Coordinates of C-alpha atoms and ligand atoms in Angstrom, one line a residue:
X1 CA 339.0 -62.1 96.2
X2 CA 338.0 -58.5 95.7
X3 CA 337.1 -57.1 92.4
X4 CA 338.3 -54.1 90.4
X5 CA 335.5 -52.8 88.3
X6 CA 335.7 -50.1 85.6
X7 CA 332.5 -48.3 84.4
X8 CA 331.9 -45.8 81.7
X9 CA 329.2 -43.1 81.7
X10 CA 328.3 -40.1 79.6
X11 CA 327.2 -36.7 80.8
X12 CA 323.7 -35.7 79.8
X13 CA 322.1 -32.4 78.7
X14 CA 318.7 -31.6 80.2
X15 CA 316.0 -30.6 77.7
X16 CA 313.6 -30.1 80.6
X17 CA 315.7 -28.9 83.5
X18 CA 315.7 -29.8 87.2
X19 CA 316.4 -27.0 89.6
X20 CA 315.8 -27.1 93.4
X21 CA 315.2 -30.1 95.6
X22 CA 312.4 -31.3 97.8
X23 CA 315.0 -33.0 99.9
X24 CA 318.6 -31.9 99.6
X25 CA 320.3 -34.8 101.3
X26 CA 318.4 -37.4 99.2
X27 CA 318.6 -35.1 96.2
X28 CA 314.9 -35.5 95.5
X29 CA 314.2 -32.9 92.8
X30 CA 311.4 -30.3 92.9
X31 CA 310.3 -31.3 89.4
X32 CA 310.8 -34.1 86.9
X33 CA 313.2 -33.7 84.0
X34 CA 314.2 -35.1 80.6
X35 CA 317.6 -35.3 79.0
X36 CA 319.8 -37.0 76.4
X37 CA 323.1 -38.6 77.0
X38 CA 326.2 -37.3 75.1
X39 CA 328.1 -40.1 73.5
X40 CA 331.3 -38.1 72.6
X41 CA 331.9 -37.2 76.3
X42 CA 332.7 -39.8 78.9
X43 CA 334.0 -40.5 82.3
X44 CA 335.7 -43.9 83.0
X45 CA 336.0 -44.8 86.7
X46 CA 337.7 -47.8 88.3
X47 CA 336.8 -48.8 91.9
X48 CA 338.7 -51.3 94.1
X49 CA 337.8 -51.9 97.7
X50 CA 341.2 -52.6 99.4
X51 CA 341.5 -54.1 102.9
X52 CA 344.6 -52.0 103.8
X53 CA 343.0 -48.6 103.1
X54 CA 342.2 -46.4 106.1
X55 CA 340.1 -44.0 104.0
X56 CA 338.7 -43.6 100.4
X57 CA 341.1 -42.3 97.8
X58 CA 340.3 -40.5 94.6
X59 CA 342.6 -39.9 91.7
X60 CA 340.9 -37.7 89.1
X61 CA 342.5 -37.1 85.7
X62 CA 345.8 -38.3 87.2
X63 CA 345.8 -36.1 90.3
X64 CA 345.1 -37.3 93.9
X65 CA 342.1 -35.3 95.2
X66 CA 341.4 -33.8 98.7
X67 CA 339.0 -31.2 100.1
X68 CA 335.5 -30.8 98.7
X69 CA 335.8 -33.1 95.7
X70 CA 337.1 -36.0 97.9
X71 CA 334.6 -35.5 100.7
X72 CA 331.7 -35.5 98.2
X73 CA 332.9 -38.9 96.9
X74 CA 333.5 -40.2 100.4
X75 CA 329.8 -39.3 101.3
X76 CA 328.7 -41.2 98.2
X77 CA 330.9 -44.3 99.0
X78 CA 329.3 -44.3 102.5
X79 CA 325.9 -44.7 100.8
X80 CA 327.3 -47.8 98.9
X81 CA 328.9 -49.1 102.1
X82 CA 325.6 -48.7 104.1
X83 CA 323.7 -50.6 101.3
X84 CA 326.2 -53.5 101.1
X85 CA 327.3 -53.7 104.7
X86 CA 330.5 -55.4 103.8
X87 CA 332.9 -53.1 102.0
X88 CA 335.9 -51.3 103.3
X89 CA 337.5 -48.2 101.8
X90 CA 337.9 -47.7 98.1
X91 CA 340.7 -46.7 95.7
X92 CA 339.0 -44.8 92.9
X93 CA 340.7 -43.8 89.6
X94 CA 338.5 -41.6 87.4
X95 CA 339.2 -40.0 84.0
X96 CA 337.2 -37.6 81.9
X97 CA 337.9 -37.3 78.1
X98 CA 336.8 -33.6 78.2
X99 CA 338.9 -30.8 79.7
X100 CA 338.0 -29.8 83.3
X101 CA 338.5 -26.2 82.2
X102 CA 335.7 -26.5 79.6
X103 CA 333.2 -25.7 82.3
X104 CA 331.0 -28.7 81.4
X105 CA 329.4 -30.2 84.5
X106 CA 331.1 -33.6 84.9
X107 CA 329.2 -34.6 88.1
X108 CA 326.5 -36.5 86.1
X109 CA 328.9 -38.8 84.3
X110 CA 331.2 -39.0 87.4
X111 CA 328.6 -40.2 89.8
X112 CA 326.9 -42.4 87.2
X113 CA 330.2 -44.2 86.5
X114 CA 331.0 -44.4 90.3
X115 CA 327.6 -45.8 91.1
X116 CA 327.9 -48.6 88.5
X117 CA 331.6 -49.4 89.3
X118 CA 331.2 -49.0 93.1
X119 CA 328.0 -51.1 93.4
X120 CA 329.5 -53.9 91.3
X121 CA 332.9 -53.8 93.2
X122 CA 330.9 -54.1 96.4
X123 CA 329.1 -57.2 95.2
X124 CA 325.7 -55.4 94.8
X125 CA 323.8 -56.8 91.8
X126 CA 321.7 -53.7 91.2
X127 CA 319.0 -53.1 88.5
X128 CA 319.0 -50.0 86.3
X129 CA 316.4 -48.4 88.6
X130 CA 318.5 -49.1 91.7
X131 CA 321.6 -47.7 90.0
X132 CA 319.8 -44.6 89.0
X133 CA 318.5 -44.0 92.5
X134 CA 322.1 -44.6 93.8
X135 CA 323.7 -42.2 91.3
X136 CA 321.1 -39.6 92.2
X137 CA 322.6 -39.4 95.8
X138 CA 325.9 -38.1 94.3
X139 CA 324.5 -35.6 91.9
X140 CA 320.8 -35.3 90.9
X141 CA 321.5 -35.2 87.2
X142 CA 323.6 -38.4 87.5
X143 CA 320.4 -40.4 87.9
X144 CA 319.7 -39.6 84.2
X145 CA 323.2 -40.8 83.0
X146 CA 322.4 -44.4 84.0
X147 CA 319.7 -45.3 81.4
X148 CA 320.5 -44.9 77.7
X149 CA 319.4 -42.4 75.0
X150 CA 316.6 -40.0 75.9
X151 CA 315.8 -40.2 79.6
X152 CA 313.2 -39.1 82.0
X153 CA 313.8 -38.7 85.7
X154 CA 310.7 -38.8 87.9
X155 CA 310.3 -36.0 90.4
X156 CA 308.6 -38.2 92.9
X157 CA 308.7 -37.3 96.6
X158 CA 310.3 -40.5 97.8
X159 CA 313.7 -42.2 97.5
X160 CA 312.1 -45.3 95.9
X161 CA 310.1 -43.3 93.4
X162 CA 312.7 -40.9 92.1
X163 CA 314.7 -42.7 89.4
X164 CA 315.3 -42.3 85.7
X165 CA 314.4 -44.5 82.7
X166 CA 314.8 -44.4 78.9
X167 CA 311.9 -43.0 77.0
X168 CA 313.6 -43.7 73.7
X169 CA 316.9 -45.4 72.9
X170 CA 320.0 -43.5 71.5
X171 CA 319.3 -44.5 67.9
X172 CA 315.6 -43.4 68.0
X173 CA 316.4 -39.9 66.7
X174 CA 319.7 -38.6 65.4
X175 CA 320.1 -35.4 67.4
X176 CA 323.4 -33.7 68.2
X177 CA 324.5 -31.4 71.0
X178 CA 327.0 -28.9 69.6
X179 CA 328.3 -27.3 72.8
X180 CA 329.6 -23.7 72.3
X181 CA 332.3 -23.3 75.0
X182 CA 332.2 -19.6 76.0
X183 CA 335.1 -18.0 77.8
X184 CA 334.3 -17.4 81.4
X185 CA 335.3 -14.3 83.4
X186 CA 333.9 -15.2 86.8
X187 CA 333.7 -18.3 88.9
X188 CA 330.2 -19.8 88.8
X189 CA 328.1 -20.9 91.7
X190 CA 328.0 -24.7 91.6
X191 CA 324.7 -26.4 91.1
X192 CA 324.6 -28.0 94.6
X193 CA 324.7 -24.5 96.1
X194 CA 322.4 -23.2 93.4
X195 CA 319.6 -25.7 94.2
X196 CA 319.5 -24.3 97.7
X197 CA 318.6 -20.9 96.3
X198 CA 315.8 -22.0 94.0
X199 CA 313.0 -21.5 96.5
X200 CA 314.1 -17.9 97.2
X201 CA 312.8 -17.0 93.7
X202 CA 309.1 -16.1 93.5
X203 CA 309.2 -17.7 90.0
X204 CA 310.1 -21.2 91.1
X205 CA 306.6 -22.2 92.1
X206 CA 305.4 -21.3 88.6
X207 CA 308.2 -23.1 86.9
X208 CA 307.6 -26.2 89.1
X209 CA 303.8 -26.3 88.7
X210 CA 304.0 -26.0 84.9
X211 CA 306.7 -28.8 84.7
X212 CA 304.3 -31.7 84.1
X213 CA 302.9 -29.9 81.0
X214 CA 306.4 -29.3 79.6
X215 CA 307.4 -32.9 80.3
X216 CA 304.4 -34.2 78.4
X217 CA 305.2 -31.9 75.4
X218 CA 308.9 -32.9 75.5
X219 CA 308.2 -36.6 75.7
X220 CA 305.8 -36.3 72.8
X221 CA 308.2 -34.2 70.7
X222 CA 310.9 -36.8 71.2
X223 CA 308.6 -39.8 70.4
X224 CA 307.3 -38.0 67.2
X225 CA 310.7 -36.6 66.3
X226 CA 309.0 -33.1 66.1
X227 CA 312.0 -30.8 66.0
X228 CA 310.0 -27.5 65.7
X229 CA 308.0 -28.4 68.9
X230 CA 311.2 -29.5 70.7
X231 CA 313.0 -26.3 69.8
X232 CA 310.3 -24.0 71.1
X233 CA 310.0 -26.0 74.3
X234 CA 313.6 -26.4 75.3
X235 CA 314.3 -22.7 74.8
X236 CA 311.3 -21.8 76.9
X237 CA 312.4 -24.3 79.6
X238 CA 315.9 -22.9 79.6
X239 CA 314.6 -19.4 79.9
X240 CA 312.3 -20.4 82.8
X241 CA 315.3 -21.9 84.6
X242 CA 317.4 -18.8 84.1
X243 CA 314.5 -16.6 85.1
X244 CA 314.5 -18.5 88.5
X245 CA 318.2 -18.2 88.8
X246 CA 318.2 -14.4 88.0
X247 CA 315.4 -13.7 90.5
X248 CA 316.8 -15.8 93.4
X249 CA 318.5 -14.2 96.4
X250 CA 321.4 -13.8 95.8
X251 CA 320.8 -13.5 92.1
X252 CA 322.6 -16.0 89.8
X253 CA 323.6 -14.6 86.4
X254 CA 325.3 -17.4 84.5
X255 CA 325.3 -15.9 81.0
X256 CA 328.3 -14.1 79.4
X257 CA 327.8 -11.6 76.5
X258 CA 328.8 -14.3 74.0
X259 CA 326.2 -16.7 75.5
X260 CA 323.6 -14.1 74.4
X261 CA 325.2 -13.7 71.0
X262 CA 324.9 -17.4 70.4
X263 CA 321.2 -17.5 71.5
X264 CA 320.4 -14.6 69.1
X265 CA 322.3 -16.2 66.2
X266 CA 320.3 -19.5 66.7
X267 CA 317.0 -17.6 66.5
X268 CA 318.1 -16.2 63.1
X269 CA 319.5 -19.5 61.8
X270 CA 316.2 -21.2 62.6
X271 CA 314.4 -18.6 60.5
X272 CA 316.7 -19.6 57.7
X273 CA 315.6 -23.3 58.1
X274 CA 318.5 -24.6 60.2
X275 CA 317.1 -27.1 62.8
X276 CA 318.9 -25.9 65.9
X277 CA 317.8 -24.7 69.4
X278 CA 319.6 -23.7 72.5
X279 CA 319.6 -24.7 76.2
X280 CA 321.9 -23.5 79.0
X281 CA 322.7 -25.1 82.4
X282 CA 324.3 -23.5 85.4
X283 CA 327.1 -21.9 83.3
X284 CA 327.7 -19.7 80.2
X285 CA 328.2 -22.5 77.7
X286 CA 325.4 -22.8 75.1
X287 CA 324.2 -26.3 74.3
X288 CA 322.9 -26.2 70.7
X289 CA 320.6 -29.1 70.0
X290 CA 320.3 -29.8 66.3
X291 CA 319.4 -32.6 63.8
X292 CA 322.2 -34.7 62.5
X293 CA 321.7 -33.1 59.0
X294 CA 322.6 -29.7 60.4
X295 CA 325.3 -30.6 63.0
X296 CA 328.2 -29.7 60.7
X297 CA 326.9 -26.4 59.6
X298 CA 325.9 -25.5 63.2
X299 CA 329.4 -26.4 64.4
X300 CA 331.0 -24.2 61.7
X301 CA 328.8 -21.3 62.3
X302 CA 329.2 -21.4 66.1
X303 CA 333.0 -21.3 65.7
X304 CA 332.6 -18.0 63.8
X305 CA 330.9 -16.2 66.7
X306 CA 333.2 -14.0 68.7
X307 CA 333.7 -15.3 72.2
X308 CA 333.1 -18.9 71.3
X309 CA 336.4 -20.6 72.2
X310 CA 335.6 -24.1 71.0
X311 CA 332.7 -26.4 70.0
X312 CA 332.3 -29.9 71.2
X313 CA 329.8 -31.9 69.1
X314 CA 328.1 -35.1 70.3
X315 CA 325.4 -37.5 69.1
X316 CA 323.1 -39.2 71.6
X317 CA 324.8 -41.7 73.9
X318 CA 324.1 -45.0 75.6
X319 CA 323.6 -45.6 79.3
X320 CA 326.3 -46.2 81.9
X321 CA 327.9 -49.6 81.8
X322 CA 330.7 -51.9 83.1
X323 CA 333.6 -52.1 80.7
X324 CA 336.1 -54.2 82.7
X325 CA 336.1 -56.5 85.7
X326 CA 339.1 -58.2 87.2
X327 CA 339.9 -60.1 90.4
X328 CA 342.4 -58.6 92.8
X329 CA 344.3 -60.4 95.5
X330 CA 343.5 -59.4 99.1
X331 CA 347.1 -59.0 99.8
X332 CA 347.6 -55.9 97.6
Ligands
LIG1 O1 322.8 -32.6 89.1 P1 323.2 -31.2 89.5 O2 323.2 -30.9 90.9 O3 324.6 -30.9 88.9 O4 322.2 -30.1 88.9 C1 322.0 -30.0 87.5 C2 321.2 -28.7 87.2 C3 321.1 -28.3 85.8 O5 322.1 -28.7 85.0 C4 321.0 -26.8 85.7 C5 319.7 -28.8 85.2 C6 319.6 -30.2 84.9 O6 318.5 -30.8 85.0 O7 320.6 -30.9 84.5

């Protein structure tokens, strides 16, 4: 009997960012990173290994995939097959509860859900650490969507050493991420391509060598629930990431004019006592990290900024998990 396994995973927002790899194939990052999972956003993926299939199949949000999206998933399923040695090809059905057009990176939740469902459907009884290492092979940040709550991913130089773990559970600190979705005028360079450019910036060595200091400060701000310290740190880290992006060759400019408007507004709100701070990934959307007490006012105020199309608000989420298992007959 084969199994059909469905897993759920949340995307995460990095508070201390990863950018650049020591090893692109294994996705071993140039530096460690810290993130929090986003409970309101989720990917659900079902994996079935079926004996009659001649290749892996992927249905994403109801549409059969081909081209780059399918071949990235095929490469990932090959990693699972090589580890188990017994599985054939897989039929994968995946669904995100957030719109693809929102420009939110879905690769973290996608590969975390696929790692959990794929490993289980293949009969691999993996620990959280093994699942995190596996998810990392699909997308670096997916390693951080395996454990729950506030998560650190080790920037170790080996496959065995580079995994993520919880530094505090989801209910440790009631933070929210209010994501200001900003209208985009240009197609962005994806992060897989972007990581390849990191070392062309003369600022990358400085960003990487200072990372252990920022990781220590971030871990401590989270453990002590020190919002002022966290706010200063995550904005600095985001600026260091974008300084590297801007100075790489070719230069990557992810911000739109309204991204800058949001960043400026947040600085003034903080002076008025609102606990909010920004961080931006490889795109123009602004993730506004705030305390639960200020999440509503932050959401309202963001909606009033010209160029902000929508705001998605989320508290901190749990780790990736199996939500359904069923036996399927081999004759399907
Ligand atoms: O995991 P990837 O390859 O999608 O890269 C993520 C890169 C950033 O979002 C910019 C930073 C991070 O640590 O999540």
